[in-house]
Short mmCIF file of C-alpha atoms in Angstrom, two decimals:
data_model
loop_
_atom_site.label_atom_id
_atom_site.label_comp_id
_atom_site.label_asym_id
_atom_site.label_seq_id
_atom_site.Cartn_x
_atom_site.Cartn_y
_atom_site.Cartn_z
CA UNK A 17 130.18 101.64 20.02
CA UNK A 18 131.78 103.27 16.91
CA UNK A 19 135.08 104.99 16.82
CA UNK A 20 134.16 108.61 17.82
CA UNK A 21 130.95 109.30 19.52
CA UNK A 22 128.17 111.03 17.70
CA UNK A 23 128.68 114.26 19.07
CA UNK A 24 132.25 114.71 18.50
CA UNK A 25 131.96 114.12 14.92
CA UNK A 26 129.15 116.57 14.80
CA UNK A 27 131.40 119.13 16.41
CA UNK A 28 134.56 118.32 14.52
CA UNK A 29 132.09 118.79 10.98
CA UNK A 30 131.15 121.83 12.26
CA UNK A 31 134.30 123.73 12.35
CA UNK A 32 135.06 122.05 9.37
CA UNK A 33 132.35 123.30 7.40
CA UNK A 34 133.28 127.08 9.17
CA UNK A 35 137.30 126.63 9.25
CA UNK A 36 139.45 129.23 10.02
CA UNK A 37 140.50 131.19 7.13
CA UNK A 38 144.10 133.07 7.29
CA UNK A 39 143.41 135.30 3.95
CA UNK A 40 142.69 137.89 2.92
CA UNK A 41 145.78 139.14 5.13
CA UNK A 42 145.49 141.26 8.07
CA UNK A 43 146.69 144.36 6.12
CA UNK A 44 144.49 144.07 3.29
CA UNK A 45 142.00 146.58 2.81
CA UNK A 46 138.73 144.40 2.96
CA UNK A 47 139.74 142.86 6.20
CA UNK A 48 140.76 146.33 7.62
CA UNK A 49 137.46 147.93 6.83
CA UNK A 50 135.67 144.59 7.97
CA UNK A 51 136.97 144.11 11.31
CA UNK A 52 138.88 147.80 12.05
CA UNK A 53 136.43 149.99 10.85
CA UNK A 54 138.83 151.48 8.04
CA UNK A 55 142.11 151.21 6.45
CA UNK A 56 145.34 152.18 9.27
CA UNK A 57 148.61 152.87 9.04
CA UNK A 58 151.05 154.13 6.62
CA UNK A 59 153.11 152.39 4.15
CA UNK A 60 155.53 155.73 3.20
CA UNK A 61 156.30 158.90 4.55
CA UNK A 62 154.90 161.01 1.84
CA UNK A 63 151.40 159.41 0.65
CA UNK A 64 148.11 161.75 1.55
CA UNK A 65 148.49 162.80 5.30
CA UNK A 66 144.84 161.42 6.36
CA UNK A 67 144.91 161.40 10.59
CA UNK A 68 147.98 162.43 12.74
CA UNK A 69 148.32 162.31 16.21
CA UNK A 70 149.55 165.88 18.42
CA UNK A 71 149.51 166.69 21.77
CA UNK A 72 149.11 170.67 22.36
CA UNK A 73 151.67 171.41 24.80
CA UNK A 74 150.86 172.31 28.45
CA UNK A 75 151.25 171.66 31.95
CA UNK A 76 153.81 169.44 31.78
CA UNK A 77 156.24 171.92 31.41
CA UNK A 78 156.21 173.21 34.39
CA UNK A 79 158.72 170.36 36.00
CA UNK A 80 161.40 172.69 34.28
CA UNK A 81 163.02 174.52 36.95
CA UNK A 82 165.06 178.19 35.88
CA UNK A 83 166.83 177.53 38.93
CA UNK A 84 168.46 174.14 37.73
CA UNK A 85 170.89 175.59 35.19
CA UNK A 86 173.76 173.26 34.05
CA UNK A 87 176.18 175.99 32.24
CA UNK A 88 178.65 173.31 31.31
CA UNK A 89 176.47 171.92 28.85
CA UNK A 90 174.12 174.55 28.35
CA UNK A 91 170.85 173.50 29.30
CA UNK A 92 168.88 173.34 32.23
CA UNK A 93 168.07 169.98 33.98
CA UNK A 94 167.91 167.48 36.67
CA UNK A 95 169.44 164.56 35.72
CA UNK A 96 168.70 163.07 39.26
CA UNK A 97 165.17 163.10 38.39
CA UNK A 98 165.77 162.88 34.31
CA UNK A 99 164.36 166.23 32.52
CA UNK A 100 166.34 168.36 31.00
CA UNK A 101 165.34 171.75 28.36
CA UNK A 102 167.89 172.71 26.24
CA UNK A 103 169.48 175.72 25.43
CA UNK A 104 169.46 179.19 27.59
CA UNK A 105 165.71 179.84 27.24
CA UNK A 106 163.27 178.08 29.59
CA UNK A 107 160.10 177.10 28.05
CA UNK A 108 157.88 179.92 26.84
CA UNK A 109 154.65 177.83 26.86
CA UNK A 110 152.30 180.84 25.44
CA UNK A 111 154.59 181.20 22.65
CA UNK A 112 154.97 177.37 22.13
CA UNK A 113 151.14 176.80 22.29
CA UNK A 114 150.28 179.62 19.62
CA UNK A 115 152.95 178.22 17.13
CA UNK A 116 151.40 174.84 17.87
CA UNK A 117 148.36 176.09 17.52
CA UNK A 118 149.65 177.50 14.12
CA UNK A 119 150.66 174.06 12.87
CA UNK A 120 147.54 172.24 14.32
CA UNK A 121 145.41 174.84 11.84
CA UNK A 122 148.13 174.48 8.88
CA UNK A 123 147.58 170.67 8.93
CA UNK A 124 143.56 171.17 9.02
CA UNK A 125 143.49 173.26 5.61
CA UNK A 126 145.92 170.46 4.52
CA UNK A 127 142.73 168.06 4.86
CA UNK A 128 144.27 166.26 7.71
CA UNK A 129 142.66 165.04 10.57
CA UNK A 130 144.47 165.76 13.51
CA UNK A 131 143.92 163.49 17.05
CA UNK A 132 145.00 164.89 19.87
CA UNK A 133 146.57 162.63 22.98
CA UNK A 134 143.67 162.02 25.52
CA UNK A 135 145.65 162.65 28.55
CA UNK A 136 149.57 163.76 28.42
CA UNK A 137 151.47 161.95 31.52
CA UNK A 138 152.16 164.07 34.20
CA UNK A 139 155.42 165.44 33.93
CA UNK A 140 156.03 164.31 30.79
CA UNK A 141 157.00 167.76 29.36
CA UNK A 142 158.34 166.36 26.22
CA UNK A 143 155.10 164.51 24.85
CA UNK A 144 154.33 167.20 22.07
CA UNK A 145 157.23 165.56 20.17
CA UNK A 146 154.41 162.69 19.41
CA UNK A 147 156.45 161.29 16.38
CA UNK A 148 158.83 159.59 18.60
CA UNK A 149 156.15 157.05 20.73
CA UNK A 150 153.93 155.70 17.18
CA UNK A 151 155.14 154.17 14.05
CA UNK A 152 152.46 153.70 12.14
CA UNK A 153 152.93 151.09 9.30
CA UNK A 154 150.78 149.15 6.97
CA UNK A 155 147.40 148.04 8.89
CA UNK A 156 147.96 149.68 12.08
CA UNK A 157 150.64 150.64 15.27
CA UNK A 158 153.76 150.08 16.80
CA UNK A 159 154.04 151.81 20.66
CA UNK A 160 157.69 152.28 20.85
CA UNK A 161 159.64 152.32 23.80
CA UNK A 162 161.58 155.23 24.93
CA UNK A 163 165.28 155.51 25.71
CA UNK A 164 165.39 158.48 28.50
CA UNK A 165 163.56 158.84 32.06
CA UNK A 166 162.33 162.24 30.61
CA UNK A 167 160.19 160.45 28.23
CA UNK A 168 159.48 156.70 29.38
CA UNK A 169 155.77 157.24 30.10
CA UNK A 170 154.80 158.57 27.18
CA UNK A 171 153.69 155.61 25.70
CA UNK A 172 150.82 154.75 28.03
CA UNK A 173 148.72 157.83 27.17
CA UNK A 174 149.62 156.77 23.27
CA UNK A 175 148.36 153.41 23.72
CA UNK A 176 144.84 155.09 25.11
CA UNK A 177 144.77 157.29 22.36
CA UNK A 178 145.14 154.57 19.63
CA UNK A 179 143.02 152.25 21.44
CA UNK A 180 139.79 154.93 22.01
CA UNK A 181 140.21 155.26 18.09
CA UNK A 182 140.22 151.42 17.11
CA UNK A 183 143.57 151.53 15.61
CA UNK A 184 145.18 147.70 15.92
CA UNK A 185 148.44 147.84 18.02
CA UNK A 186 150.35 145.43 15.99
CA UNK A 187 153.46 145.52 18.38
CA UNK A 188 154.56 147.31 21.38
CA UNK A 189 158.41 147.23 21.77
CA UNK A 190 159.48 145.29 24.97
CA UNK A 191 162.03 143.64 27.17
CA UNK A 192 165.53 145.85 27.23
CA UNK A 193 164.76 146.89 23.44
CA UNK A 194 164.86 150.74 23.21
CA UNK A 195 163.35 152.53 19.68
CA UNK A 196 161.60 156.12 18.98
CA UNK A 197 160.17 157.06 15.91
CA UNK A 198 161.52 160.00 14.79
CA UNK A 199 165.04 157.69 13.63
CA UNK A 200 162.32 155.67 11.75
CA UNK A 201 161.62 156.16 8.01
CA UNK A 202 159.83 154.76 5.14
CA UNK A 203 161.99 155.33 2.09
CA UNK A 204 159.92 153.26 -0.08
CA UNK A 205 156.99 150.91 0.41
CA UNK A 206 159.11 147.89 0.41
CA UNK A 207 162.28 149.75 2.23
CA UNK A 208 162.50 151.46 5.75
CA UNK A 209 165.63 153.22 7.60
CA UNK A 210 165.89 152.87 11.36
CA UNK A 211 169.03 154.83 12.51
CA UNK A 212 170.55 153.23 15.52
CA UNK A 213 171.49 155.99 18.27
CA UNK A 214 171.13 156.71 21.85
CA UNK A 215 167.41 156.32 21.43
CA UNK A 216 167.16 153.02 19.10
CA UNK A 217 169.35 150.03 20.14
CA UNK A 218 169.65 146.79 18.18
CA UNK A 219 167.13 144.69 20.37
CA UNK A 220 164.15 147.58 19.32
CA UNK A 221 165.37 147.70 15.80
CA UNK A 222 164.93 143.99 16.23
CA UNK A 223 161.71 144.22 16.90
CA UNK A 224 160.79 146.62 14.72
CA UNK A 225 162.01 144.51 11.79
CA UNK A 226 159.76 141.50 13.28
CA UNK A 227 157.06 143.79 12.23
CA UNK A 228 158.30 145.01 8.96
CA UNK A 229 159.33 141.66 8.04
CA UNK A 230 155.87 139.98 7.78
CA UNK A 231 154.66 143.14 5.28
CA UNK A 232 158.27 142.16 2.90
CA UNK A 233 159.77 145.34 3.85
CA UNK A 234 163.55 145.22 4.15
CA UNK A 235 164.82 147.43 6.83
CA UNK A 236 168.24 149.55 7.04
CA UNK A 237 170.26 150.13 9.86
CA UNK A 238 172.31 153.29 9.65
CA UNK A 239 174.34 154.19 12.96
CA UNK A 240 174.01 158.00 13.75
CA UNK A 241 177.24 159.38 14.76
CA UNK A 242 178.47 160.65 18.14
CA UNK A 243 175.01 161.16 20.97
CA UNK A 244 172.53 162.46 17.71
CA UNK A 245 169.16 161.36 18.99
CA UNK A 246 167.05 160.43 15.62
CA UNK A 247 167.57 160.23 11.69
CA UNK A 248 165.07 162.79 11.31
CA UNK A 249 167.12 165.07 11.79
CA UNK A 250 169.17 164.28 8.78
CA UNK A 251 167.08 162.84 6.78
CA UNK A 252 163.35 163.40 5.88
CA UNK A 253 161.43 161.83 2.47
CA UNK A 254 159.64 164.88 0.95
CA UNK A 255 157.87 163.16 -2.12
CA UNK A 256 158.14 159.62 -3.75
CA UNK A 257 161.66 160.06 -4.94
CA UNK A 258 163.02 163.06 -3.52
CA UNK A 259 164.68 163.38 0.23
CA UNK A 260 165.59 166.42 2.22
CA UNK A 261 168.73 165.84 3.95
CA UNK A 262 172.29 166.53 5.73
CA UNK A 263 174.68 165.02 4.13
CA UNK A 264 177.50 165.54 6.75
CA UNK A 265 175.86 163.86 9.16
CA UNK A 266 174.79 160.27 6.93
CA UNK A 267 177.39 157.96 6.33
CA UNK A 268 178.51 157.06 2.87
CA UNK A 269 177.03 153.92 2.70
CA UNK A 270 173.48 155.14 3.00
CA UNK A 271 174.02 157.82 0.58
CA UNK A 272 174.46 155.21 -1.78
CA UNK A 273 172.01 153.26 -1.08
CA UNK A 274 169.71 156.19 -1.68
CA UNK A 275 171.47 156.44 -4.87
CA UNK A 276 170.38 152.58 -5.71
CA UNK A 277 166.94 153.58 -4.59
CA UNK A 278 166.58 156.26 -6.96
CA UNK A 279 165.93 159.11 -4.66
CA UNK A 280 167.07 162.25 -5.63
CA UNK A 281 168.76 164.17 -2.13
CA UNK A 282 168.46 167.93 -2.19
CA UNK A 283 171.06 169.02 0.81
CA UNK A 284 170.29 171.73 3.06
CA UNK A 285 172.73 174.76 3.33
CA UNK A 286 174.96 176.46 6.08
CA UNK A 287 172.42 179.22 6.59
CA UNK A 288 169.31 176.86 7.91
CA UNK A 289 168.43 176.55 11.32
CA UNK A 290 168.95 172.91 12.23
CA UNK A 291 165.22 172.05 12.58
CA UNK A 292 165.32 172.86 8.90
CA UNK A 293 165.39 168.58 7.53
CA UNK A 294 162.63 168.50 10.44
CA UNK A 295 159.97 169.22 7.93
CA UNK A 296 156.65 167.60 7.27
CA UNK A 297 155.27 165.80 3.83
CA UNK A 298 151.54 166.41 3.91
CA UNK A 299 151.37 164.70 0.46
CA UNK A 300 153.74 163.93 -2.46
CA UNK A 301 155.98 166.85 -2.95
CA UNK A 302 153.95 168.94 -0.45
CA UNK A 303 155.82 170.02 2.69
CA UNK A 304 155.07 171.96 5.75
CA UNK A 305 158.46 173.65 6.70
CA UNK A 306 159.73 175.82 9.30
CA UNK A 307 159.61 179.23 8.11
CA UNK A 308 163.35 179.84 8.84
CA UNK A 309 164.28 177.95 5.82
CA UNK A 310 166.85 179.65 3.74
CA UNK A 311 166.70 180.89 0.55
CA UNK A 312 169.08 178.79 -1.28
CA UNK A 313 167.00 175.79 0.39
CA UNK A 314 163.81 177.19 -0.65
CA UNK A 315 165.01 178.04 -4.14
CA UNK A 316 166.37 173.76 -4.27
CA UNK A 317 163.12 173.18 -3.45
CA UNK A 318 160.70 174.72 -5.71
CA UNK A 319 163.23 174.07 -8.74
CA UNK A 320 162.77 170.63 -7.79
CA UNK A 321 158.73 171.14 -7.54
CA UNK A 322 158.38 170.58 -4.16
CA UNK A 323 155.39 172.68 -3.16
CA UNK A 324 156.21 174.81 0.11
CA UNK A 325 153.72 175.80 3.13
CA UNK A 326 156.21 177.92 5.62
CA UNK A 327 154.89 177.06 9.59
CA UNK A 328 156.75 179.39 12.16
CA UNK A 329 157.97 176.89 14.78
CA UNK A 330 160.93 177.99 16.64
CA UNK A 331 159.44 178.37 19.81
CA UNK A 332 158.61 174.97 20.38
CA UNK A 333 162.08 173.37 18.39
CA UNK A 334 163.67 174.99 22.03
CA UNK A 335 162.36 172.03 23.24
CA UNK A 336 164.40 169.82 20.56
CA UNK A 337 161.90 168.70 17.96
CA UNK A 338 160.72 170.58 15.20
CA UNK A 339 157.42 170.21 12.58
CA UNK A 340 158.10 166.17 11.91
CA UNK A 341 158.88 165.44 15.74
CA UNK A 342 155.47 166.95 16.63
CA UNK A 343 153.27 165.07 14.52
CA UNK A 344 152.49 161.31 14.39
CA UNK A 345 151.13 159.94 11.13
CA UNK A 346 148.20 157.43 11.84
CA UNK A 347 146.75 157.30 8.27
CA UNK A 348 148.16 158.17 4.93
CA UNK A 349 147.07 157.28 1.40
CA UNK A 350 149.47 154.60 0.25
CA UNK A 351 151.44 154.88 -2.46
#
């Protein structure tokens, strides 16, 4: 009898003759088309909006209770069961859904494709803020995981959504590690800001850089100051090289690394509402913006070209997210 049989040398040639073959990687377009159907993800924050992911809001409002007023801090809320709307206006939902509605059509003459969640989670009244439970980078998805009671539960109904549409789930964050993606940015292909808050601790960020890692993208850290929920509220890309930001609110450190970087920061003025940064790049230097923007702002921006599509929207910032919290890139042309 010989050293192998006859039939395990057959089989052993076999998958030798079809081995396994780790390239073309994952993220490469013919491989994404081949086996996904098309090319997912994003690798910036400003390349051709393609597919974004909304969720019209609705029902789920209706947990908030007028008679559950906290005056000390100014909101309303049960923090035995989690929710919590701020401000001194409970939800006007008619109001919110036509200025979502608004946004929804703005996006569609923009050429983007806009998916909306299958099913929101009961309850779950803040899931029209869908930037904050997808990060979408280079060849597909990463479900995040969300800090607060008000919103863990989000992510289920995200991971249906992604899944009905084929879109690879490259990580979902895990364990004790916390991390939302509106205090996630691309600033360039190869670099990425996370800003580390309430919302993002250093076991998601963690996790998040596993991800980034493997595509050679270096990611920041910048710590947001005092309970500040997400960087996106400070700091928005708005074409290639240009950012729209609050300088008060960034430390030093990462205004000079945007200075390395080459992006040019146009700072937003005293008389903007603060959902102003919030703001939207449907393309390279083409924004959809709240249309409270003030004029100094708006005159920064178009004498730095920035092309400007004004979106009313304060109805549904009462709920604390503005243009960029309620929209979830899937797809954009990379740059």
């Amino acid at each position: 009898m010989g050293i192998i049989s006859e039939a395990e040398y057959r089989y052993n040639m076999l998958i030798k003759t079809f081995a396994s073959r780790p390239e073309p990687a994952f993220e490469t377009a013919s491989e994404q088309t081949g086996v996904w159907g098309q090319q997912w993800g994003c690798n910036s924050d400003v390349g051709n909006l393609r597919k974004v992911m909304m969720h019209r809001p609705g029902d789920e409002l209706q947990v908030v209770d007028p008679a559950k007023k906290l005056p000390d801090i100014g909101a309303y809320g049960d923090p035995e069961t989690g929710w919590y709307w701020r401000g001194d206006t409970v939800p006007d939902l008619e109001s919110m859904q036509a200025q979502h509605d608004g946004l929804v059509e703005a996006l569609r003459e923009e050429q983007v494709e806009v998916v909306f969640l299958d099913e929101c989670a009961p309850g779950k009244m803040k899931s029209v803020y869908t930037r904050d439970s997808v990060i979408a980078v280079n060849g597909g998805a990463i479900v995040t995981r969300m800090g607060p009671p008000v919103r863990r539960g989000e992510e289920l109904p995200v991971t249906r959504t992604l899944a009905k549409m084929g879109m690879p789930i490259l990580r979902t964050i895990h364990g004790t590690g916390i991390l939302e993606g509106g205090s996630f940015a691309f600033i360039t292909p190869k670099v990425a800001v996370v800003g580390i808050s309430s919302r993002v601790n250093e076991e998601g960020a963690r996790q998040l850089e596993e991800v980034l890692k493997v595509q050679g993208i270096e990611l920041l850290r910048v710590h947001l100051t005092g309970y500040r929920l997400h960087i996106d509220g400070n700091f928005v890309m708005i074409d290639v090289d240009t950012a729209l930001i609050n300088p008060t609110q960034l430390p030093f450190t990462f205004l000079e690394k945007l200075k390395e970087l080459k992006v040019r920061t146009i700072e937003v003025c005293p008389e903007d509402p603060i959902w102003t940064i919030n703001c939207l790049a449907v393309r390279p230097g083409r924004i959809l913006i709240a249309d409270q923007v003030s004029n100094r702002t708006l005159d920064k921006l178009n004498d730095a070209g920035v092309s400007i599509r004004l979106v009313p929207y304060d109805k549904v910032y009462l709920g604390g997210g503005g243009i960029h919290c309620s929209t979830g890139p899937l797809v954009r042309d990379p740059i």
